[in-house]
PDB file of C-alpha atoms in Angstrom:
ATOM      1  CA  UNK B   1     -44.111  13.310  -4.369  1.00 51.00           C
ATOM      2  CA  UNK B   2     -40.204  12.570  -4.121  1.00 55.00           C
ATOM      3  CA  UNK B   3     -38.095  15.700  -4.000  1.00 58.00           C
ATOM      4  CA  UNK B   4     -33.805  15.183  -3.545  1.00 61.00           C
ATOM      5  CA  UNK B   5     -32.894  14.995  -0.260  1.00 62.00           C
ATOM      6  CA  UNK B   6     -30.991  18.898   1.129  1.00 65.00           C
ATOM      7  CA  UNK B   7     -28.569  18.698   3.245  1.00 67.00           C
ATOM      8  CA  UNK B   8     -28.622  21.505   6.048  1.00 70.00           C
ATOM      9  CA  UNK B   9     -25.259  22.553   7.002  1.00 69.00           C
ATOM     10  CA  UNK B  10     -24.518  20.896  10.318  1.00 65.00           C
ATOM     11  CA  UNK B  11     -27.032  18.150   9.746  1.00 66.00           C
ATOM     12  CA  UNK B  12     -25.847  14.710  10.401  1.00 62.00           C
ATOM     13  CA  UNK B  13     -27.338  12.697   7.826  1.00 68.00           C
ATOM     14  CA  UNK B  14     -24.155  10.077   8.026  1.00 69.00           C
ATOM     15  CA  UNK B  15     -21.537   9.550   5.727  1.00 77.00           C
ATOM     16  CA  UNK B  16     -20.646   8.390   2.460  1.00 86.00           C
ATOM     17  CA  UNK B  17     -20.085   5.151   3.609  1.00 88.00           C
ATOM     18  CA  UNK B  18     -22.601   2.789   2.098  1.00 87.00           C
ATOM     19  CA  UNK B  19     -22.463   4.591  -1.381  1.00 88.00           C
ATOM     20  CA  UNK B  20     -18.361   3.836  -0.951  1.00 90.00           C
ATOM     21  CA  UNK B  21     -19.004   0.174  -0.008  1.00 89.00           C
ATOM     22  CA  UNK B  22     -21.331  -0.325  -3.132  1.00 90.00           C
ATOM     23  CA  UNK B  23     -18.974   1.409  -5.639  1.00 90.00           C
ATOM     24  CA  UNK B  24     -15.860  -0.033  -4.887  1.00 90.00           C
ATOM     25  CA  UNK B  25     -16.982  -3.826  -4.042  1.00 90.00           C
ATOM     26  CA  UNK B  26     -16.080  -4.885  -7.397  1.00 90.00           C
ATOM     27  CA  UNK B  27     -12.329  -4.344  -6.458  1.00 93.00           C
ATOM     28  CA  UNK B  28     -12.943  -6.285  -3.428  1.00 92.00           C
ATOM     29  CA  UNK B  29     -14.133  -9.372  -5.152  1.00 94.00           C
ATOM     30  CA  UNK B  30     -11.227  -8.773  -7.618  1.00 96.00           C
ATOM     31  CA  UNK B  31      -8.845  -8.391  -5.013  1.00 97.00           C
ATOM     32  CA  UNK B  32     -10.391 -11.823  -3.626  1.00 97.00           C
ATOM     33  CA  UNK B  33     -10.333 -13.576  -7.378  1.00 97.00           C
ATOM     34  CA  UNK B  34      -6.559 -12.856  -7.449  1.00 98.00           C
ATOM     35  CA  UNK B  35      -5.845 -14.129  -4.502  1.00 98.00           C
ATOM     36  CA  UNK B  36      -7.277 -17.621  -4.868  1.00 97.00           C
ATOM     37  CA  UNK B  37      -6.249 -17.706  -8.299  1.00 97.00           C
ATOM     38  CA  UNK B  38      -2.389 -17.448  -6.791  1.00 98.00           C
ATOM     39  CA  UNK B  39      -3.510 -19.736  -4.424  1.00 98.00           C
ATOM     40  CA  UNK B  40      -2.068 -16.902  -2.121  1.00 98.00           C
ATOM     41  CA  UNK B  41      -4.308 -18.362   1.240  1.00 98.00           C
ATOM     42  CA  UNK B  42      -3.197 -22.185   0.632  1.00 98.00           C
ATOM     43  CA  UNK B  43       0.617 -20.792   0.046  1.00 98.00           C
ATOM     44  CA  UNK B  44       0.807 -19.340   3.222  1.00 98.00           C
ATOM     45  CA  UNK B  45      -1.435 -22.068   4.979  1.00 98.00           C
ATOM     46  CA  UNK B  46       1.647 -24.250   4.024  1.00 98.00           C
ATOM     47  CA  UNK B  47       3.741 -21.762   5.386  1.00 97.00           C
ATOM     48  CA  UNK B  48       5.113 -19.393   2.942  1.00 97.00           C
ATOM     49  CA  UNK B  49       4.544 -16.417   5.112  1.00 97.00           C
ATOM     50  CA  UNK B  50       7.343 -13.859   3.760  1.00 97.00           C
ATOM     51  CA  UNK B  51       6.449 -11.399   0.553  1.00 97.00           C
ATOM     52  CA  UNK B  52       9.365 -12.818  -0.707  1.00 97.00           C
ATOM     53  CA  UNK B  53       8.586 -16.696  -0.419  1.00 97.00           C
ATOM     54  CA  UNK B  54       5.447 -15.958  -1.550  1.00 98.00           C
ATOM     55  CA  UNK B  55       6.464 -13.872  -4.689  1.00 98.00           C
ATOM     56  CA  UNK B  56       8.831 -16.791  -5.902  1.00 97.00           C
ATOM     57  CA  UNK B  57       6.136 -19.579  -5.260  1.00 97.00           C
ATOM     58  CA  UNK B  58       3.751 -17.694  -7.195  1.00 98.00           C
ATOM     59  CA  UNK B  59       5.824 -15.884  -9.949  1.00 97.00           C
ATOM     60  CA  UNK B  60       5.071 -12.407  -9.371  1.00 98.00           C
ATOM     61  CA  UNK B  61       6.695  -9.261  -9.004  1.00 98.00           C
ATOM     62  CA  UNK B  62       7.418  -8.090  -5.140  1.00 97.00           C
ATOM     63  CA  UNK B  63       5.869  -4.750  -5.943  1.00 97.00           C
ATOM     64  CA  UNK B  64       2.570  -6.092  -7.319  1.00 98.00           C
ATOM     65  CA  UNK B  65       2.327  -9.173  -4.467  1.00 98.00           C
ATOM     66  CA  UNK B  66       3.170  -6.322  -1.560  1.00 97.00           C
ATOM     67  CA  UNK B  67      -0.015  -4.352  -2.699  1.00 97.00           C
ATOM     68  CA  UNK B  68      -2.706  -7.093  -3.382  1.00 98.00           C
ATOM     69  CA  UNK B  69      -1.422  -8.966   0.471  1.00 98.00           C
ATOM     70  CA  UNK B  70      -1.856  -5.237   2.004  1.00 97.00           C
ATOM     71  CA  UNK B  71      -5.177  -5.341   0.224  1.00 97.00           C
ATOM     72  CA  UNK B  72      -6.224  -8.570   1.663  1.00 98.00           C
ATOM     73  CA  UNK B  73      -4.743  -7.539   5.270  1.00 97.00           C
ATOM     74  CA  UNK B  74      -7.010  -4.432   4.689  1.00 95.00           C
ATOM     75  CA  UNK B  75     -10.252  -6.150   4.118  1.00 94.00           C
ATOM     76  CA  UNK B  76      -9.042  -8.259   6.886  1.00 96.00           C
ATOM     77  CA  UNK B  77      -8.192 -11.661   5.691  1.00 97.00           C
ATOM     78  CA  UNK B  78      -4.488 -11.658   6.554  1.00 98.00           C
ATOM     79  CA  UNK B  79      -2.738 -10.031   9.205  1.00 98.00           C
ATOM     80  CA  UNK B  80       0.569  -8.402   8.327  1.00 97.00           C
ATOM     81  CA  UNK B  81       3.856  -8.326  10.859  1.00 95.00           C
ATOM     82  CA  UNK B  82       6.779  -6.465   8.555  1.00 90.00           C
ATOM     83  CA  UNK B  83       7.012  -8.775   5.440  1.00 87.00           C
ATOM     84  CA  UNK B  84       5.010 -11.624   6.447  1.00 95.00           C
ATOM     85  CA  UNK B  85       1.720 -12.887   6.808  1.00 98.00           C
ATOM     86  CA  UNK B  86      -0.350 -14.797   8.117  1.00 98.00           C
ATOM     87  CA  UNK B  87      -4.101 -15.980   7.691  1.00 98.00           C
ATOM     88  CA  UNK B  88      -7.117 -14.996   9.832  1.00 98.00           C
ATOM     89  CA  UNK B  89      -9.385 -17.370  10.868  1.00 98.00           C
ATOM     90  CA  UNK B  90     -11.930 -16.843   8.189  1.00 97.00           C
ATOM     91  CA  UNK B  91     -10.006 -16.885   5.637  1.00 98.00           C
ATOM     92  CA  UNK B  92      -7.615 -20.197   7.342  1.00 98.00           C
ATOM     93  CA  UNK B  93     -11.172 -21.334   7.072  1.00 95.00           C
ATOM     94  CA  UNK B  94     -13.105 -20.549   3.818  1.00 95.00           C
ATOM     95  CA  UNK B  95      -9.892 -19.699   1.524  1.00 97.00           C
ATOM     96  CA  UNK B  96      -7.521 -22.417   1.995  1.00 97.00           C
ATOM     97  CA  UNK B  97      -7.640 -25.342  -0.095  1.00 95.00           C
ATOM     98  CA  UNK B  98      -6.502 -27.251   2.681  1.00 96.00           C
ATOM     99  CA  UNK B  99      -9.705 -26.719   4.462  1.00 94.00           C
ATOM    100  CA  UNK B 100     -13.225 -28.804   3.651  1.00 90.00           C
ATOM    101  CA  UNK B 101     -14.250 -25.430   4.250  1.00 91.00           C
ATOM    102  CA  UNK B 102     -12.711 -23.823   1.406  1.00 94.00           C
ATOM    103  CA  UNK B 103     -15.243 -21.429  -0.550  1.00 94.00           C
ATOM    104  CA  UNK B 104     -11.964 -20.588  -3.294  1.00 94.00           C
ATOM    105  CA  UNK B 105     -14.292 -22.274  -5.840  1.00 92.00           C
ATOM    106  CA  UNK B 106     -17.418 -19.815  -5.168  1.00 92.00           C
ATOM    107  CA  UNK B 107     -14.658 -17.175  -5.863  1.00 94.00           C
ATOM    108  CA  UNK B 108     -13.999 -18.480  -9.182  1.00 92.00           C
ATOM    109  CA  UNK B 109     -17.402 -18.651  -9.637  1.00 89.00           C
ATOM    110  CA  UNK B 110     -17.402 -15.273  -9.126  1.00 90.00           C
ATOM    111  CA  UNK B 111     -15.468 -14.239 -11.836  1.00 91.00           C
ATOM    112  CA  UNK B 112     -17.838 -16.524 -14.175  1.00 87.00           C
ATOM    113  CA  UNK B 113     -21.043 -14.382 -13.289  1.00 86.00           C
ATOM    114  CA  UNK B 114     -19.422 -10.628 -13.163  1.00 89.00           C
ATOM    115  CA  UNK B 115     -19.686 -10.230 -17.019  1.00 87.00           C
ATOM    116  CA  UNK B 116     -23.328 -10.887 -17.187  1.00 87.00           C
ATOM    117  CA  UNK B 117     -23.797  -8.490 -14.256  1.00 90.00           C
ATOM    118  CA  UNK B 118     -22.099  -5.953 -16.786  1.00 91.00           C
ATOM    119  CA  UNK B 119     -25.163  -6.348 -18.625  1.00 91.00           C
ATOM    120  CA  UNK B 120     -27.848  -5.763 -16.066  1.00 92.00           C
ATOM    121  CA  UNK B 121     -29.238  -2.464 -17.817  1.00 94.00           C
ATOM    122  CA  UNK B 122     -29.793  -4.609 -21.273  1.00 93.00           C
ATOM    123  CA  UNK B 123     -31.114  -7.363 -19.408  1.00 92.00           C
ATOM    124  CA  UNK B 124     -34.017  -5.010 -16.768  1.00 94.00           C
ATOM    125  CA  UNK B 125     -34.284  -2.850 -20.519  1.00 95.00           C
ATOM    126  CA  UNK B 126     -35.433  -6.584 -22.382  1.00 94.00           C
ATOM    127  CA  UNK B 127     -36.560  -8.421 -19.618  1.00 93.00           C
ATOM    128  CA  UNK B 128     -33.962 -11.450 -21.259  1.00 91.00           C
ATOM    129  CA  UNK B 129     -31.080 -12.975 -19.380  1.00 88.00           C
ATOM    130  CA  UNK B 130     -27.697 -11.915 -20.260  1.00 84.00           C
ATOM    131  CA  UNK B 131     -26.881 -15.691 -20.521  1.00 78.00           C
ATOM    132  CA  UNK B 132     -28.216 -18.910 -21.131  1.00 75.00           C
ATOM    133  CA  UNK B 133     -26.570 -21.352 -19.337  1.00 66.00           C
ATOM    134  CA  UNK B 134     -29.142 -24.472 -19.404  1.00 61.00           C
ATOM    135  CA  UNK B 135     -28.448 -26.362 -22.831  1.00 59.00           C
ATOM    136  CA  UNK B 136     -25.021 -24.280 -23.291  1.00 57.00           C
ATOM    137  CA  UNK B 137     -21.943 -26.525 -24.001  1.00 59.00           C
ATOM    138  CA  UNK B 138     -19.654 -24.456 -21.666  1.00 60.00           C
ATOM    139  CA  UNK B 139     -22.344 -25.203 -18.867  1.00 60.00           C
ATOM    140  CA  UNK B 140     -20.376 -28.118 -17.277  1.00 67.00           C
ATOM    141  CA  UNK B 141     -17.520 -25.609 -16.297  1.00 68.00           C
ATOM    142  CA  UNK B 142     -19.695 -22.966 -15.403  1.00 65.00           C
ATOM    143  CA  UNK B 143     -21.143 -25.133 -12.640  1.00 71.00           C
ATOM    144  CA  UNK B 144     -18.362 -27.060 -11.576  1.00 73.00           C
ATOM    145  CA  UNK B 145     -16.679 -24.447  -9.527  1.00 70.00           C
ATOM    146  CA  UNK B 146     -19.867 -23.499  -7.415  1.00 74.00           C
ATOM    147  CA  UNK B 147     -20.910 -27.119  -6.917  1.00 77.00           C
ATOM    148  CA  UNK B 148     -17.661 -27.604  -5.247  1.00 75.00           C
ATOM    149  CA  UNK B 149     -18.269 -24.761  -2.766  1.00 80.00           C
ATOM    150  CA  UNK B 150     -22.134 -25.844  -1.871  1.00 81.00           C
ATOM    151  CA  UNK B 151     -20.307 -28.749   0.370  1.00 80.00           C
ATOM    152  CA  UNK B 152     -19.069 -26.444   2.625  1.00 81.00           C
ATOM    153  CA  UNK B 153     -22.151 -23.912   2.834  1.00 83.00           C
ATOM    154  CA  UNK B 154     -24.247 -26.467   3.739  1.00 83.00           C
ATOM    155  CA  UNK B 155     -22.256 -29.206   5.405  1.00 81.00           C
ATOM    156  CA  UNK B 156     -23.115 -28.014   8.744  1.00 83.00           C
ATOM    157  CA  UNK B 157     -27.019 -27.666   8.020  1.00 86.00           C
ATOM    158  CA  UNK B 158     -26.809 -30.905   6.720  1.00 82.00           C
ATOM    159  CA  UNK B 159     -25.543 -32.172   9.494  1.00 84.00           C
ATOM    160  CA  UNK B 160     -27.772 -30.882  11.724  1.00 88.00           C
ATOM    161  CA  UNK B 161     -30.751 -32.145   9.569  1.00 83.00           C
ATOM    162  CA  UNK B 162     -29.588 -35.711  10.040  1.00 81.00           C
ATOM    163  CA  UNK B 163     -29.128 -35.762  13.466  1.00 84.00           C
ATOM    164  CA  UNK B 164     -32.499 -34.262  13.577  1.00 84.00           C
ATOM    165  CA  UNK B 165     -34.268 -36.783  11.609  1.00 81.00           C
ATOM    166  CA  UNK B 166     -32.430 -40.012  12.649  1.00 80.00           C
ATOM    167  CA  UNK B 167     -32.384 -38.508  16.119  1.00 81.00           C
ATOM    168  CA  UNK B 168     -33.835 -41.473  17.940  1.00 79.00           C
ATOM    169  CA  UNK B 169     -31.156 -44.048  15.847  1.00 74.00           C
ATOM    170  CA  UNK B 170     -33.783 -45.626  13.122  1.00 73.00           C
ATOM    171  CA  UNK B 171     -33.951 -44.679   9.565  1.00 67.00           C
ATOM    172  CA  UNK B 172     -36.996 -46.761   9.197  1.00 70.00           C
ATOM    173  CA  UNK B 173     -39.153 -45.148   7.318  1.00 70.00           C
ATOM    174  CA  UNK B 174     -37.441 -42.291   6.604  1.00 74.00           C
ATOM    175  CA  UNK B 175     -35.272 -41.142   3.310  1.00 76.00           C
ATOM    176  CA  UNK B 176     -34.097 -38.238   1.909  1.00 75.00           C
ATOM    177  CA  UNK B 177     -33.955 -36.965  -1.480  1.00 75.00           C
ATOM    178  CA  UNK B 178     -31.032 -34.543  -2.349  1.00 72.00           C
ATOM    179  CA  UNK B 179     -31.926 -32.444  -5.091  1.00 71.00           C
ATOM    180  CA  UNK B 180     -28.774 -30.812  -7.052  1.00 61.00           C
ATOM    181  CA  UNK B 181     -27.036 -30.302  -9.565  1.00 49.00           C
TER     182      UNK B 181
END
């Protein structure tokens, strides 16, 4: 039989944390969405490090671009000194469009999906997805963006699998089928 968990003062049972991390991560992956949609990672990958430069190159308000680069500095993507920033290595190499890396399109993607999440309780309720993308007009742009990212999550496993099979230098006898989109 479950019974709710009691709390003895003085017992460490651990902190909020995970509850925190769970109810918040939407703003996280907004936070992200914004970002890539101001291109924000490429800008200063070309060098527009100051909140000002970076304000005028994407058209937004100092106020608004000072809190969503502190955001990203937060969550650890940028690293501030004063007014300017500059990129950490994961996001140098997963959020710049500069990189073969870059994962910006898996953001995007992102923002596709969120609204059917928004319908999760209708859709365990029914047992029927929230949308139908197979035969759907729209499902051209709906893929496009992730395609675009599956490059660089599996380049390097790809990679490995050909070295692995053509190891000894003959493809004789040997193909592969690629199976996507």
């Amino acid at each position: 039989m479950a019974t709710a968990a009691v709390r003895e003062p003085g017992q460490l049972i651990g902190g909020p944390q995970q509850v925190l991390e769970m109810v918040w991560s939407y703003a996280v992956n907004q936070i992200a969405v914004t970002a890539v949609e101001l291109d924000i990672f490429t800008r200063i990958d070309d060098g527009h490090e100051s909140l000002e430069d970076l304000a005028r190159e994407t058209g937004s308000s100092v106020r608004g671009l000072r809190m969503l680069l502190n955001a990203l500095a937060g969550a650890r993507y940028l690293e501030k000194q004063g007014d300017r920033y500059r990129l950490m290595p994961v996001a140098a190499t997963y959020l710049s469009r500069k990189s073969p890396y870059c994962l910006a399109g898996l953001v995007m993607h992102s923002k596709q999906v969120r609204p059917s999440w928004e319908d999760l309780t209708a859709v365990v309720r029914t047992g029927k997805p929230a949308r139908v993308v197979e035969g759907n007009e729209e499902k051209g742009d709906f893929f496009a963006l992730f395609v675009d990212s599956l490059y660089a999550l599996n380049a390097d496993a790809a990679e490995v699998a050909a070295k692995t099979l053509w190891s000894d230098g003959s493809a004789a006898g040997r193909r592969v089928l690629d199976i996507g989109a």
